[in-house]
CSV table of C-alpha atoms and ligand atoms in Angstrom, one decimal:
chain,number,residue,atom,x,y,z
U,1069,UNK,CA,-5.9,31.6,-13.1
U,1070,UNK,CA,-7.2,28.4,-12.4
U,1071,UNK,CA,-6.3,26.5,-9.5
U,1072,UNK,CA,-5.4,22.7,-9.0
U,1073,UNK,CA,-5.2,21.7,-5.6
U,1074,UNK,CA,-3.7,18.4,-4.3
U,1075,UNK,CA,-4.0,17.0,-1.0
U,1076,UNK,CA,-1.2,14.6,0.1
U,1077,UNK,CA,2.4,14.6,-1.3
U,1078,UNK,CA,2.8,10.9,-1.0
U,1079,UNK,CA,3.2,8.6,-3.9
U,1080,UNK,CA,0.2,9.3,-5.8
U,1081,UNK,CA,0.1,13.0,-5.1
U,1082,UNK,CA,3.7,13.6,-6.0
U,1083,UNK,CA,3.6,11.7,-9.0
U,1084,UNK,CA,0.2,13.4,-10.1
U,1085,UNK,CA,1.7,16.8,-10.1
U,1086,UNK,CA,5.1,16.1,-11.5
U,1087,UNK,CA,3.1,14.5,-14.6
U,1088,UNK,CA,0.6,17.2,-14.8
U,1089,UNK,CA,2.7,20.2,-14.4
U,1090,UNK,CA,4.4,20.0,-17.9
U,1091,UNK,CA,0.9,19.3,-19.5
U,1092,UNK,CA,-1.1,22.3,-17.9
U,1093,UNK,CA,0.0,25.5,-19.3
U,1094,UNK,CA,1.7,27.6,-16.4
U,1095,UNK,CA,-0.3,31.1,-17.4
U,1096,UNK,CA,-3.7,29.0,-17.1
U,1097,UNK,CA,-3.2,26.7,-14.1
U,1098,UNK,CA,-1.5,27.3,-10.9
U,1099,UNK,CA,-1.1,23.9,-9.0
U,1100,UNK,CA,-0.4,23.6,-5.1
U,1101,UNK,CA,0.3,20.5,-3.4
U,1102,UNK,CA,-0.6,20.3,0.6
U,1103,UNK,CA,1.3,17.9,3.0
U,1104,UNK,CA,1.3,18.0,6.8
U,1105,UNK,CA,4.8,16.1,7.0
U,1106,UNK,CA,8.0,17.5,5.5
U,1107,UNK,CA,9.5,14.1,4.6
U,1108,UNK,CA,8.6,11.3,2.0
U,1109,UNK,CA,9.2,7.8,3.3
U,1110,UNK,CA,9.5,4.9,0.7
U,1111,UNK,CA,7.0,2.5,2.6
U,1112,UNK,CA,7.9,-0.6,0.7
U,1113,UNK,CA,11.2,-0.1,2.7
U,1114,UNK,CA,9.4,-1.0,6.2
U,1115,UNK,CA,9.4,-4.5,5.3
U,1116,UNK,CA,13.3,-4.6,5.4
U,1117,UNK,CA,13.8,-2.2,8.6
U,1118,UNK,CA,12.9,-5.0,10.9
U,1119,UNK,CA,15.6,-7.4,9.5
U,1120,UNK,CA,18.3,-5.0,9.3
U,1121,UNK,CA,18.5,-4.8,5.5
U,1122,UNK,CA,17.7,-1.0,5.2
U,1123,UNK,CA,18.5,1.7,7.8
U,1124,UNK,CA,15.5,4.0,8.4
U,1125,UNK,CA,17.2,7.1,6.9
U,1126,UNK,CA,18.0,5.0,3.6
U,1127,UNK,CA,14.1,5.4,2.8
U,1128,UNK,CA,13.4,9.2,3.6
U,1129,UNK,CA,13.7,12.2,1.4
U,1130,UNK,CA,12.5,15.7,2.0
U,1131,UNK,CA,9.4,16.2,0.1
U,1132,UNK,CA,10.5,19.7,-1.1
U,1133,UNK,CA,13.1,17.9,-3.2
U,1134,UNK,CA,10.7,15.5,-4.9
U,1135,UNK,CA,8.2,18.2,-6.2
U,1136,UNK,CA,9.1,19.8,-9.8
U,1137,UNK,CA,9.3,23.5,-10.3
U,1138,UNK,CA,6.1,25.3,-10.8
U,1139,UNK,CA,4.3,23.7,-8.2
U,1140,UNK,CA,3.7,25.1,-4.8
U,1141,UNK,CA,4.1,22.9,-1.8
U,1142,UNK,CA,2.2,24.1,1.3
U,1143,UNK,CA,2.9,22.4,4.6
U,1144,UNK,CA,-0.2,22.0,6.7
U,1145,UNK,CA,-2.9,19.4,8.1
U,1146,UNK,CA,-5.9,19.4,5.9
U,1147,UNK,CA,-8.9,20.0,8.4
U,1148,UNK,CA,-12.0,20.1,6.0
U,1149,UNK,CA,-13.1,20.0,2.3
U,1150,UNK,CA,-16.1,22.1,1.6
U,1151,UNK,CA,-17.1,20.9,-1.6
U,1152,UNK,CA,-19.8,23.4,-2.1
U,1153,UNK,CA,-17.7,26.4,-1.7
U,1154,UNK,CA,-14.9,24.8,-3.6
U,1155,UNK,CA,-12.4,25.5,-0.6
U,1156,UNK,CA,-10.0,23.5,1.3
U,1157,UNK,CA,-9.5,24.6,5.2
U,1158,UNK,CA,-6.4,23.6,7.0
U,1159,UNK,CA,-5.9,23.2,10.8
U,1160,UNK,CA,-4.2,26.5,11.2
U,1161,UNK,CA,-7.3,28.3,9.8
U,1162,UNK,CA,-5.7,29.1,6.4
U,1163,UNK,CA,-8.2,28.6,3.2
U,1164,UNK,CA,-7.1,27.6,-0.1
U,1165,UNK,CA,-9.6,27.8,-2.9
U,1166,UNK,CA,-9.6,25.4,-5.9
U,1167,UNK,CA,-11.0,24.6,-9.4
U,1168,UNK,CA,-10.0,21.0,-9.4
U,1169,UNK,CA,-9.2,18.9,-6.1
U,1170,UNK,CA,-7.4,15.8,-5.9
U,1171,UNK,CA,-7.4,13.9,-2.8
U,1172,UNK,CA,-4.1,11.7,-2.5
U,1173,UNK,CA,-3.9,11.4,1.5
U,1174,UNK,CA,-3.4,7.7,1.4
U,1175,UNK,CA,-4.7,5.3,4.0
U,1176,UNK,CA,-2.9,4.7,7.5
U,1177,UNK,CA,-2.6,2.3,10.3
U,1178,UNK,CA,-5.0,3.1,13.2
U,1179,UNK,CA,-4.3,1.0,16.5
U,1180,UNK,CA,-7.1,3.1,18.1
U,1181,UNK,CA,-9.5,1.0,16.3
U,1182,UNK,CA,-9.1,-2.0,18.1
U,1183,UNK,CA,-9.5,-2.8,21.9
U,1184,UNK,CA,-6.2,-3.2,23.5
U,1185,UNK,CA,-3.7,-2.4,20.7
U,1186,UNK,CA,-3.0,1.1,21.7
U,1187,UNK,CA,-2.3,-0.2,25.6
U,1188,UNK,CA,0.6,-0.5,27.5
U,1189,UNK,CA,1.9,-3.5,25.7
U,1190,UNK,CA,2.2,-1.6,22.6
U,1191,UNK,CA,6.1,-1.1,22.0
U,1192,UNK,CA,7.0,-4.1,24.3
U,1193,UNK,CA,5.2,-7.3,23.4
U,1194,UNK,CA,3.3,-5.8,20.5
U,1195,UNK,CA,4.8,-4.2,17.6
U,1196,UNK,CA,4.2,-3.1,13.8
U,1197,UNK,CA,5.9,-2.5,10.6
U,1198,UNK,CA,3.5,-0.2,9.0
U,1199,UNK,CA,5.2,2.9,10.3
U,1200,UNK,CA,8.8,3.9,10.2
U,1201,UNK,CA,8.6,4.3,14.2
U,1202,UNK,CA,7.3,0.8,14.5
U,1203,UNK,CA,9.6,-0.8,11.8
U,1204,UNK,CA,12.6,0.6,13.7
U,1205,UNK,CA,11.5,-0.4,17.2
U,1206,UNK,CA,10.7,-3.9,15.7
U,1207,UNK,CA,14.1,-4.1,14.3
U,1208,UNK,CA,15.8,-3.3,17.8
U,1209,UNK,CA,13.4,-6.1,19.4
U,1210,UNK,CA,14.5,-8.8,16.8
U,1211,UNK,CA,17.9,-8.2,16.9
U,1212,UNK,CA,18.0,-9.2,20.3
U,1213,UNK,CA,15.0,-11.7,20.5
U,1214,UNK,CA,15.7,-15.0,22.1
U,1215,UNK,CA,13.0,-16.8,20.6
U,1216,UNK,CA,9.2,-17.7,21.4
U,1217,UNK,CA,5.8,-17.7,19.6
U,1218,UNK,CA,5.8,-14.7,17.2
U,1219,UNK,CA,2.3,-13.9,15.8
U,1220,UNK,CA,1.3,-11.6,13.0
U,1221,UNK,CA,-2.2,-10.5,12.9
U,1222,UNK,CA,-4.2,-8.6,10.2
U,1223,UNK,CA,-6.9,-6.9,12.1
U,1224,UNK,CA,-9.1,-6.2,8.8
U,1225,UNK,CA,-9.0,-5.8,5.5
U,1226,UNK,CA,-8.5,-3.7,3.4
U,1227,UNK,CA,-4.9,-2.8,4.0
U,1228,UNK,CA,-2.2,-1.2,2.1
U,1229,UNK,CA,0.1,-3.7,0.3
U,1230,UNK,CA,-1.9,-7.1,1.1
U,1231,UNK,CA,1.3,-9.1,0.4
U,1232,UNK,CA,3.7,-7.3,2.7
U,1233,UNK,CA,2.4,-9.4,6.0
U,1234,UNK,CA,3.2,-12.6,4.3
U,1235,UNK,CA,6.4,-11.2,3.1
U,1236,UNK,CA,7.4,-10.4,6.8
U,1237,UNK,CA,6.4,-14.0,7.5
U,1238,UNK,CA,8.7,-15.3,4.8
U,1239,UNK,CA,11.6,-13.0,5.7
U,1240,UNK,CA,11.2,-13.7,9.3
U,1241,UNK,CA,11.6,-17.5,8.7
U,1242,UNK,CA,15.0,-16.7,6.6
U,1243,UNK,CA,16.2,-14.1,9.3
U,1244,UNK,CA,15.9,-16.5,12.2
U,1245,UNK,CA,17.1,-19.6,10.0
U,1246,UNK,CA,20.1,-17.5,9.1
U,1247,UNK,CA,20.8,-16.7,12.8
U,1248,UNK,CA,20.7,-20.2,13.6
U,1249,UNK,CA,17.6,-20.1,15.7
U,1250,UNK,CA,14.7,-21.2,13.6
U,1251,UNK,CA,13.9,-24.1,16.3
U,1252,UNK,CA,13.5,-21.5,18.8
U,1253,UNK,CA,10.7,-19.7,16.9
U,1254,UNK,CA,7.2,-20.5,16.3
U,1255,UNK,CA,5.7,-18.5,13.4
U,1256,UNK,CA,1.9,-18.1,13.3
U,1257,UNK,CA,-0.1,-16.0,10.5
U,1258,UNK,CA,-3.6,-14.9,11.7
U,1259,UNK,CA,-5.8,-13.4,9.1
U,1260,UNK,CA,-9.3,-12.3,8.5
U,1261,UNK,CA,-9.2,-14.2,5.3
U,1262,UNK,CA,-10.4,-17.8,4.6
U,1263,UNK,CA,-6.6,-18.5,3.3
U,1264,UNK,CA,-3.0,-17.1,2.9
U,1265,UNK,CA,-4.5,-14.3,0.1
U,1266,UNK,CA,-7.6,-13.1,-1.4
U,1267,UNK,CA,-7.8,-15.2,-4.6
U,1268,UNK,CA,-7.9,-18.8,-5.1
U,1269,UNK,CA,-4.4,-19.5,-7.4
U,1270,UNK,CA,-2.1,-17.0,-5.4
U,1271,UNK,CA,-3.9,-18.2,-2.1
U,1272,UNK,CA,-2.8,-21.8,-3.0
U,1273,UNK,CA,0.8,-21.1,-3.9
U,1274,UNK,CA,1.2,-18.7,-0.8
U,1275,UNK,CA,-0.5,-21.0,1.3
U,1276,UNK,CA,1.8,-24.0,0.2
U,1277,UNK,CA,4.9,-21.4,1.0
U,1278,UNK,CA,3.7,-21.1,4.4
U,1279,UNK,CA,3.4,-24.7,4.9
U,1280,UNK,CA,6.7,-25.5,3.5
U,1281,UNK,CA,8.3,-22.9,5.9
U,1282,UNK,CA,6.3,-24.4,9.1
U,1283,UNK,CA,4.6,-20.9,9.6
U,1284,UNK,CA,0.9,-22.0,11.1
U,1285,UNK,CA,-2.1,-20.2,9.4
U,1286,UNK,CA,-5.1,-19.2,11.6
U,1287,UNK,CA,-7.6,-18.2,9.1
U,1288,UNK,CA,-11.1,-16.4,9.3
U,1289,UNK,CA,-9.9,-14.6,12.5
U,1290,UNK,CA,-11.8,-11.6,13.1
U,1291,UNK,CA,-9.9,-9.8,15.7
U,1292,UNK,CA,-11.8,-7.9,18.9
U,1293,UNK,CA,-9.3,-7.3,21.4
U,1294,UNK,CA,-5.6,-7.6,21.8
U,1295,UNK,CA,-5.3,-8.3,25.7
U,1296,UNK,CA,-1.9,-7.4,26.4
U,1297,UNK,CA,-1.8,-8.5,30.2
U,1298,UNK,CA,-2.4,-12.2,29.0
U,1299,UNK,CA,-0.5,-11.8,25.9
U,1300,UNK,CA,-3.9,-13.0,23.9
U,1301,UNK,CA,-5.4,-12.3,20.8
U,1302,UNK,CA,-9.2,-12.7,20.9
U,1303,UNK,CA,-11.7,-12.7,18.0
U,1304,UNK,CA,-15.4,-12.1,18.0
U,1305,UNK,CA,-16.3,-15.7,18.0
U,1306,UNK,CA,-14.1,-16.4,21.2
U,1307,UNK,CA,-11.2,-18.0,19.7
U,1308,UNK,CA,-7.8,-16.9,21.6
U,1309,UNK,CA,-4.2,-17.1,20.0
U,1310,UNK,CA,-1.6,-16.5,22.4
U,1311,UNK,CA,1.8,-14.6,21.6
U,1312,UNK,CA,5.1,-13.9,23.1
U,1313,UNK,CA,5.7,-11.2,20.4
U,1314,UNK,CA,2.9,-9.8,18.2
U,1315,UNK,CA,3.3,-7.8,15.1
U,1316,UNK,CA,0.2,-6.3,14.3
U,1317,UNK,CA,-1.4,-5.0,11.1
U,1318,UNK,CA,-3.9,-2.6,12.3
U,1319,UNK,CA,-7.2,-1.4,10.6
U,1320,UNK,CA,-6.3,0.9,7.6
U,1321,UNK,CA,-8.4,4.1,7.2
U,1322,UNK,CA,-8.0,6.9,5.5
U,1323,UNK,CA,-7.6,10.5,6.7
U,1324,UNK,CA,-10.5,11.7,9.1
U,1325,UNK,CA,-11.1,14.9,7.4
U,1326,UNK,CA,-12.5,12.7,4.4
U,1327,UNK,CA,-15.2,11.8,7.0
U,1328,UNK,CA,-15.5,15.4,8.1
U,1329,UNK,CA,-16.0,16.5,4.6
U,1330,UNK,CA,-18.7,14.0,3.8
U,1331,UNK,CA,-16.8,12.6,1.1
U,1332,UNK,CA,-15.8,9.0,2.5
U,1333,UNK,CA,-17.0,5.4,3.1
U,1334,UNK,CA,-17.0,4.0,6.6
U,1335,UNK,CA,-13.2,3.4,6.5
U,1336,UNK,CA,-12.7,7.2,5.5
U,1337,UNK,CA,-11.9,5.9,1.8
U,1338,UNK,CA,-13.1,8.6,-1.0
U,1339,UNK,CA,-16.0,7.3,-3.0
U,1340,UNK,CA,-15.2,7.5,-6.5
U,1341,UNK,CA,-15.6,5.8,-10.0
U,1342,UNK,CA,-13.2,2.8,-10.2
U,1343,UNK,CA,-12.1,3.6,-13.8
U,1344,UNK,CA,-11.9,7.3,-13.7
U,1345,UNK,CA,-11.2,8.2,-9.9
U,1346,UNK,CA,-13.9,10.9,-10.1
U,1347,UNK,CA,-15.9,11.4,-7.0
U,1348,UNK,CA,-19.4,9.8,-6.9
U,1349,UNK,CA,-20.6,13.0,-5.5
U,1350,UNK,CA,-18.6,16.2,-7.1
U,1351,UNK,CA,-17.5,17.0,-10.7
U,1352,UNK,CA,-14.2,18.7,-9.7
U,1353,UNK,CA,-12.9,16.1,-6.8
U,1354,UNK,CA,-10.7,13.0,-7.8
U,1355,UNK,CA,-9.1,10.6,-5.3
U,1356,UNK,CA,-5.9,9.0,-6.4
U,1357,UNK,CA,-3.8,6.4,-4.6
U,1358,UNK,CA,-4.6,4.6,-1.3
U,1359,UNK,CA,-7.2,7.4,-0.2
U,1360,UNK,CA,-9.8,6.3,-2.7
U,1361,UNK,CA,-12.2,3.3,-2.2
U,1362,UNK,CA,-11.8,1.6,-5.6
U,1363,UNK,CA,-11.5,-2.2,-5.0
U,1364,UNK,CA,-7.9,-2.5,-6.6
U,1365,UNK,CA,-4.8,-3.2,-4.3
U,1366,UNK,CA,-3.6,-0.3,-2.2
U,1367,UNK,CA,-0.1,-0.2,-3.8
U,1368,UNK,CA,2.4,2.2,-4.8
U,1369,UNK,CA,2.4,0.2,-8.5
U,1370,UNK,CA,-1.4,0.6,-8.6
U,1371,UNK,CA,-0.9,4.3,-7.8
U,1372,UNK,CA,1.5,4.5,-10.6
U,1373,UNK,CA,-0.9,3.0,-13.3
U,1374,UNK,CA,-3.7,4.9,-12.0
U,1375,UNK,CA,-1.9,8.1,-12.3
U,1376,UNK,CA,-0.9,7.4,-15.8
U,1377,UNK,CA,-4.7,6.7,-16.7
U,1378,UNK,CA,-5.8,9.9,-14.7
U,1379,UNK,CA,-3.5,12.3,-16.3
U,1380,UNK,CA,-5.1,11.8,-19.7
U,1381,UNK,CA,-8.5,11.8,-18.6
U,1382,UNK,CA,-8.2,14.9,-16.6
U,1383,UNK,CA,-7.0,17.1,-19.4
U,1384,UNK,CA,-9.9,15.8,-21.2
U,1385,UNK,CA,-12.3,16.6,-18.3
U,1386,UNK,CA,-11.0,20.3,-17.8
U,1387,UNK,CA,-11.7,20.9,-21.5
U,1388,UNK,CA,-15.1,19.8,-21.0
U,1389,UNK,CA,-15.0,16.3,-22.9
U,1390,UNK,CA,-15.8,13.1,-22.0
U,1391,UNK,CA,-13.1,11.0,-19.9
U,1392,UNK,CA,-12.2,8.2,-22.4
U,1393,UNK,CA,-9.5,6.3,-20.6
U,1394,UNK,CA,-10.7,3.3,-18.2
U,1395,UNK,CA,-8.4,2.2,-15.4
U,1396,UNK,CA,-8.5,-1.6,-15.1
U,1397,UNK,CA,-7.3,-2.4,-11.6
U,1398,UNK,CA,-3.8,-3.1,-12.7
U,1399,UNK,CA,-1.6,-4.1,-10.0
U,1400,UNK,CA,2.0,-5.7,-10.0
U,1401,UNK,CA,4.0,-6.5,-6.9
U,1402,UNK,CA,7.0,-8.4,-6.0
U,1403,UNK,CA,6.8,-10.5,-3.4
U,1404,UNK,CA,9.9,-11.4,-1.0
U,1405,UNK,CA,10.1,-14.8,0.1
U,1406,UNK,CA,13.3,-15.1,2.0
U,1407,UNK,CA,16.6,-16.7,1.3
U,1408,UNK,CA,17.4,-14.1,-1.5
U,1409,UNK,CA,14.3,-15.1,-3.4
U,1410,UNK,CA,10.9,-13.4,-4.6
U,1411,UNK,CA,7.7,-13.9,-6.5
U,1412,UNK,CA,5.9,-11.5,-9.0
U,1413,UNK,CA,2.4,-11.1,-9.1
U,1414,UNK,CA,0.2,-9.4,-11.9
U,1415,UNK,CA,-3.3,-8.8,-11.8
U,1416,UNK,CA,-6.2,-6.5,-12.1
U,1417,UNK,CA,-10.2,-6.1,-11.7
U,1418,UNK,CA,-11.0,-9.1,-13.4
U,1419,UNK,CA,-7.8,-11.2,-13.8
U,1420,UNK,CA,-6.5,-12.7,-11.0
U,1421,UNK,CA,-2.8,-13.5,-10.3
U,1422,UNK,CA,-1.7,-16.3,-12.5
U,1423,UNK,CA,1.7,-18.1,-12.9
U,1424,UNK,CA,3.7,-17.8,-16.3
U,1425,UNK,CA,6.2,-15.2,-17.5
U,1426,UNK,CA,5.9,-11.4,-17.2
U,1427,UNK,CA,7.7,-9.9,-20.3
U,1428,UNK,CA,10.0,-6.8,-19.6
U,1429,UNK,CA,12.0,-5.5,-22.3
U,1430,UNK,CA,15.6,-5.4,-21.8
U,1431,UNK,CA,15.5,-6.8,-18.2
U,1432,UNK,CA,12.8,-9.6,-18.1
U,1433,UNK,CA,11.2,-11.9,-18.3
U,1434,UNK,CA,10.2,-12.0,-14.9
U,1435,UNK,CA,8.7,-15.5,-13.5
U,1436,UNK,CA,5.1,-15.0,-12.0
U,1437,UNK,CA,4.2,-16.6,-8.9
U,1438,UNK,CA,7.5,-18.6,-8.9
U,1439,UNK,CA,10.1,-18.0,-6.5
U,1440,UNK,CA,13.1,-16.8,-8.3
U,1441,UNK,CA,16.5,-14.8,-7.4
U,1442,UNK,CA,15.6,-12.3,-10.3
U,1443,UNK,CA,12.3,-11.4,-8.6
U,1444,UNK,CA,14.3,-10.7,-5.3
U,1445,UNK,CA,16.5,-8.3,-7.2
U,1446,UNK,CA,13.7,-6.7,-9.1
U,1447,UNK,CA,12.2,-6.0,-5.6
U,1448,UNK,CA,15.4,-4.4,-4.5
U,1449,UNK,CA,15.6,-2.7,-7.5
U,1450,UNK,CA,12.3,-0.9,-7.2
U,1451,UNK,CA,13.5,1.4,-4.5
U,1452,UNK,CA,15.9,3.0,-7.2
U,1453,UNK,CA,13.0,2.8,-9.6
U,1454,UNK,CA,10.6,4.7,-7.2
U,1455,UNK,CA,13.0,7.7,-6.4
U,1456,UNK,CA,14.2,8.0,-9.9
U,1457,UNK,CA,11.4,6.9,-12.5
U,1458,UNK,CA,8.1,6.9,-10.6
U,1459,UNK,CA,8.2,9.9,-8.4
U,1460,UNK,CA,9.6,12.2,-10.9
U,1461,UNK,CA,6.9,11.1,-13.3
U,1462,UNK,CA,9.0,9.5,-15.9
U,1463,UNK,CA,7.6,6.6,-18.0
U,1464,UNK,CA,8.2,2.6,-17.2
U,1465,UNK,CA,8.4,0.1,-19.8
U,1466,UNK,CA,5.1,-1.3,-18.2
U,1467,UNK,CA,1.6,-0.5,-19.8
U,1468,UNK,CA,-0.9,0.8,-17.2
U,1469,UNK,CA,-3.3,-1.6,-18.9
U,1470,UNK,CA,-2.8,-5.1,-17.7
U,1471,UNK,CA,-1.5,-7.4,-20.4
U,1472,UNK,CA,-2.2,-11.2,-21.0
U,1473,UNK,CA,1.1,-11.6,-22.5
U,1474,UNK,CA,2.9,-14.7,-21.0
U,1475,UNK,CA,0.1,-15.5,-18.4
U,1476,UNK,CA,-0.7,-19.3,-17.8
U,1477,UNK,CA,-4.4,-19.5,-18.3
U,1478,UNK,CA,-4.5,-23.4,-17.3
U,1479,UNK,CA,-3.7,-22.8,-13.7
U,1480,UNK,CA,-6.6,-20.5,-13.4
U,1481,UNK,CA,-8.9,-23.2,-15.0
U,1482,UNK,CA,-7.5,-25.8,-12.5
U,1483,UNK,CA,-8.8,-23.7,-9.7
U,1484,UNK,CA,-12.3,-23.0,-11.1
U,1485,UNK,CA,-12.6,-19.9,-13.3
U,1486,UNK,CA,-9.6,-18.6,-14.9
U,1487,UNK,CA,-10.6,-15.0,-14.6
U,1488,UNK,CA,-11.9,-14.8,-11.2
U,1489,UNK,CA,-12.4,-11.0,-10.1
U,1490,UNK,CA,-9.0,-10.1,-8.3
U,1491,UNK,CA,-10.3,-6.7,-6.9
U,1492,UNK,CA,-11.1,-7.1,-3.5
M,2149,FAD,C1,4.9,-2.2,4.7
M,2149,FAD,C2,4.6,-1.8,3.4
M,2149,FAD,C3,5.1,-2.1,2.2
M,2149,FAD,C4,4.6,-1.7,1.0
M,2149,FAD,N1,5.2,-2.5,0.0
M,2149,FAD,C5,4.9,-2.1,-1.5
M,2149,FAD,C6,5.3,-2.7,-2.7
M,2149,FAD,O1,6.2,-3.6,-2.4
M,2149,FAD,N2,4.9,-2.3,-3.6
M,2149,FAD,C7,4.0,-1.2,-3.9
M,2149,FAD,O2,3.8,-1.0,-5.2
M,2149,FAD,N3,3.3,-0.7,-2.7
M,2149,FAD,C8,3.8,-1.0,-1.4
M,2149,FAD,N4,3.4,-0.5,-0.4
M,2149,FAD,C9,2.2,0.3,-0.4
M,2149,FAD,C10,2.6,1.8,-0.7
M,2149,FAD,O3,3.5,2.4,-0.2
M,2149,FAD,C11,1.4,2.9,-0.7
M,2149,FAD,O4,0.4,2.2,-1.6
M,2149,FAD,C12,1.6,4.2,-1.3
M,2149,FAD,O5,2.6,4.8,-1.0
M,2149,FAD,C13,0.3,5.1,-1.7
M,2149,FAD,O6,0.6,6.2,-1.9
M,2149,FAD,P1,-0.6,7.4,-1.6
M,2149,FAD,O7,0.3,8.5,-2.2
M,2149,FAD,O8,-1.9,7.0,-1.9
M,2149,FAD,O9,-0.4,7.5,-0.1
M,2149,FAD,P2,0.9,7.9,0.9
M,2149,FAD,O10,2.3,7.7,0.1
M,2149,FAD,O11,0.8,7.3,2.2
M,2149,FAD,O12,0.8,9.6,0.8
M,2149,FAD,C14,-0.2,9.8,1.6
M,2149,FAD,C15,0.2,11.5,2.0
M,2149,FAD,O13,-0.7,12.3,2.6
M,2149,FAD,C16,-0.3,13.1,3.7
M,2149,FAD,N5,-1.5,13.2,4.6
M,2149,FAD,C17,-2.2,12.5,5.1
M,2149,FAD,N6,-3.3,13.1,6.0
M,2149,FAD,C18,-3.1,14.2,5.7
M,2149,FAD,C19,-3.6,15.4,5.9
M,2149,FAD,N7,-4.8,15.4,6.8
M,2149,FAD,N8,-3.1,16.8,5.8
M,2149,FAD,C20,-2.2,17.0,5.2
M,2149,FAD,N9,-1.6,15.7,4.5
M,2149,FAD,C21,-1.9,14.6,4.7
M,2149,FAD,C22,0.6,12.3,4.6
M,2149,FAD,O14,1.8,12.9,5.2
M,2149,FAD,C23,1.6,11.7,3.0
M,2149,FAD,O15,2.4,12.3,2.7
M,2149,FAD,C24,3.7,-0.8,0.8
M,2149,FAD,C25,3.2,-0.2,2.1
M,2149,FAD,C26,3.5,-0.6,3.4
M,2149,FAD,C27,3.1,0.0,4.7
């Protein structure tokens, strides 16, 4: 019996085992998936908790319910991978041997990486929404906040869901306006990027949206320290940004065992081929989802398209054939813009987000880079789609490879090069 071992039963790991189990003969392949936490959390829901749209219990389900029959779910913390022995050791000493290994342990916010961020102000004047606990506490604070200077700070890129911090600001603007207190709140968006977003066309659209909402944009800010006593963000080039309430998006890093196992880059993201997800160093190790260092967005939609491509490749690989399917970095994200509207962006490694239409049989088309109510409903529908279509491994009517159908290339021309690499 051969062993497929999957580390991490989050978005990517769950989709991978649920798609692979029916395609790997049960009398030849055993599949085991390991995770340290019993609950699966729908992370896109973190965005809505601070504003009271979702309650925490609405976005959590037991992992055991989400893993298909015929896959063993092992609860345990991965301590180290020993690639030379093809063995994974758990923190409690258990050893799991594998023939093929998939690392899908994601990337996670690390407050400990920035001076002052883990200090006494955390939970008082400093908050986050990239964890369930953080988003829940922030919701309690916002509910009774009387106004002041709210600063959102992205410490460093890459982070998972690059658009979530922008969405947070758009929703904050809408939330305070609906409470009749927008004039009592100053909103400031502090980013290490040189604009609102990474790529020129989307950066222009999203930057204009910040301006229209009177949200100040502080760019090129490389955060060195959060001085809790003075309620001040301090950058490496000695700039200072004061806050009354700081919403931080800390450095995101892969699991520590990735470093201990010699498999990762400086942020513990597993080094793999960006088209096939095969480790740069080992022929029987893959990394899927946020855990890998591929230069695509760290998003559930990317994990979904990636798993689609991966499954066909994996079946070729284990039969000793070359992998013929190439992942193109496809990402597809709804962006909440507040007041019941949203945008949609669709892009890949080579094509940046462009305006136009996104065709979707039966439901669409959705407008690209344009605020519409349909895009807001698309975002809210994504929760149902996540639990009922994506995680069980069912097919979505969206191809894994990005399509140029409906995209307006002239917008790209105006910004310079229509096909600016969208990957970083
Ligand atoms: C605020 C926010 C908003 C988002 N919005 C969107 C959105 O609108 N659209 C979108 O597509 N994506 C969005 N995302 C991103 C999306 O949630 C992630 O990209 C996706 O969940 C990544 O899946 P993954 O399987 O790689 O990692 P995860 O789903 O995080 O799973 C990793 C798993 O590994 C386990 N694990 C980690 N370390 C260990 C260890 N040492 N031992 C054992 N188990 C371990 C964890 O417990 C976890 O279950 C958002 C994320 C956030 C934070």
